[in-house]
Amino acid sequence: MIKISQLTNQGTINFNNNKITISTLTSTNNEIENSVSLNFNNDLKLIENDISRVKQLTENYKNSLNGWIQEESIELQNLWAEKRNPGLNQYLKQLSEWTNKTVSNIIFDSNINNNFNEMVISKCKSLNNLMFVIETDGGNIFGSYHTILPPKPSQWILRDKGHFVFSLVNPYGTKPVKFTPIIDECYPLWFYKSTPSLFCVQSFCHISTNKQCYINSKEWSGKSFNETYNDTVGKGGNIFTKTVFPSHFGLKRLVVLTWR
């Protein structure tokens, strides 16, 4: 028992097995006025639980923040890429009219990303209204639009009523032009399992990360471009790069967008 000398009234503190009892006495009748018990073990456990809960909340917040930063970082990089190279921006209005969609979102840009499989193919089940825009090492720009995607690599989509291909910049200097299929089974999209090959549109193009890209010909696909698409220009597959398979070209930039 320890006397509390600094208190006006008499008081005692009892220590017993990690438990403290503080008693204060009245100055007149010496009766116990107040008794407070502190159990160190229970209090420490409560404090530890609170610390653990705060740590978990902090970790959850940190993970959420890191995820947001990563998503925003990719979007900011895409925006800066377009600012540095505004080649695509000037065509967005035209592409919007062709797709009948108003909002586009870049999900892959080869100027920033190098993992096409991770950024595009692995997300196919959650994507739709996908557009590829290809810029060749010769300065030509063309692409394709797809409303149905293969569920996995190495599997053709046979038909897609919303599919079309287009030319934005070509060797003949024509205005941007859209080509729609004239047959049902036009085999509009195939994803390759691994690089360097990326994807193929059967009667249109084969795209890879090396200099082995080409515009498909009848020799390669069994059908010429104007047997599959409504060739309103009359140049066949030559409209895109002035050559078809077996001639090849290199990929300068590939941008993949979604539309809604």
Coordinates of C-alpha atoms in Angstrom, one line a residue, residues 166-253:
F166 CA -10.3 2.1 -92.4
S167 CA -7.5 4.2 -93.9
L168 CA -6.5 7.5 -92.4
V169 CA -3.3 8.3 -94.2
N170 CA -2.3 6.4 -97.3
P171 CA 0.2 6.6 -100.2
Y172 CA -2.5 7.8 -102.6
G173 CA -3.5 10.9 -100.5
T174 CA -7.2 10.0 -100.3
K175 CA -9.3 11.4 -97.5
P176 CA -10.0 9.1 -94.5
V177 CA -12.1 6.2 -95.7
K178 CA -14.0 3.3 -94.1
F179 CA -14.5 -0.1 -95.6
T180 CA -17.3 -2.4 -94.4
P181 CA -17.5 -6.2 -95.1
I182 CA -19.6 -7.4 -98.0
I183 CA -19.7 -11.1 -96.8
D184 CA -20.9 -12.5 -93.5
E185 CA -18.0 -14.7 -92.6
C186 CA -15.1 -12.3 -93.0
Y187 CA -12.9 -13.7 -90.1
P188 CA -12.4 -10.2 -88.7
L189 CA -10.0 -11.0 -85.8
W190 CA -7.4 -13.4 -84.5
F191 CA -5.0 -12.9 -81.6
Y192 CA -1.6 -14.6 -81.6
K193 CA -0.5 -16.4 -78.4
S194 CA 2.9 -14.7 -78.2
T195 CA 5.0 -12.0 -79.8
P196 CA 6.4 -10.9 -82.2
S197 CA 3.0 -11.6 -83.9
L198 CA 0.1 -9.6 -82.4
F199 CA -3.1 -10.0 -84.3
C200 CA -4.6 -10.6 -87.8
V201 CA -7.7 -9.6 -89.7
Q202 CA -7.9 -12.3 -92.4
S203 CA -8.5 -10.3 -95.6
F204 CA -6.9 -7.1 -94.3
C205 CA -3.7 -7.2 -92.3
H206 CA -1.2 -9.1 -90.2
I207 CA 0.5 -7.0 -87.4
S208 CA 3.6 -7.9 -85.5
T209 CA 6.2 -6.1 -83.4
N210 CA 9.0 -6.6 -85.9
K211 CA 9.3 -5.6 -89.6
Q212 CA 7.1 -8.6 -90.6
C213 CA 3.8 -6.8 -90.9
Y214 CA 1.9 -7.0 -94.2
I215 CA -1.4 -6.3 -95.9
N216 CA -3.0 -9.7 -96.6
S217 CA -3.4 -10.8 -100.2
K218 CA -5.5 -13.5 -101.9
E219 CA -2.3 -15.5 -102.0
W220 CA -2.2 -15.5 -98.2
S221 CA -5.8 -15.5 -97.1
G222 CA -7.6 -17.0 -100.1
K223 CA -9.7 -13.9 -100.7
S224 CA -8.6 -10.5 -102.0
F225 CA -9.5 -7.3 -100.1
N226 CA -12.2 -6.3 -102.5
E227 CA -13.8 -9.8 -102.3
T228 CA -14.3 -9.2 -98.6
Y229 CA -14.8 -5.5 -98.2
N230 CA -16.7 -2.8 -100.1
D231 CA -13.8 -1.2 -101.9
T232 CA -15.1 2.3 -102.6
V233 CA -11.7 3.5 -103.7
G234 CA -10.9 0.8 -106.2
K235 CA -7.3 0.2 -105.0
G236 CA -7.8 -3.1 -103.3
G237 CA -5.5 -3.8 -100.4
N238 CA -2.9 -1.5 -101.9
I239 CA -4.7 1.5 -100.6
F240 CA -3.1 1.0 -97.1
T241 CA 0.6 0.8 -97.9
K242 CA 0.8 0.5 -101.7
T243 CA 1.9 -3.2 -101.2
V244 CA 0.4 -6.5 -100.2
F245 CA 1.8 -9.8 -99.1
P246 CA 4.5 -11.0 -99.7
S247 CA 5.8 -7.4 -99.3
H248 CA 6.3 -6.4 -95.6
F249 CA 6.5 -3.2 -93.6
G250 CA 7.5 -2.2 -90.1
L251 CA 5.3 -1.1 -87.2
K252 CA 6.1 2.4 -85.9
R253 CA 3.2 2.7 -83.5

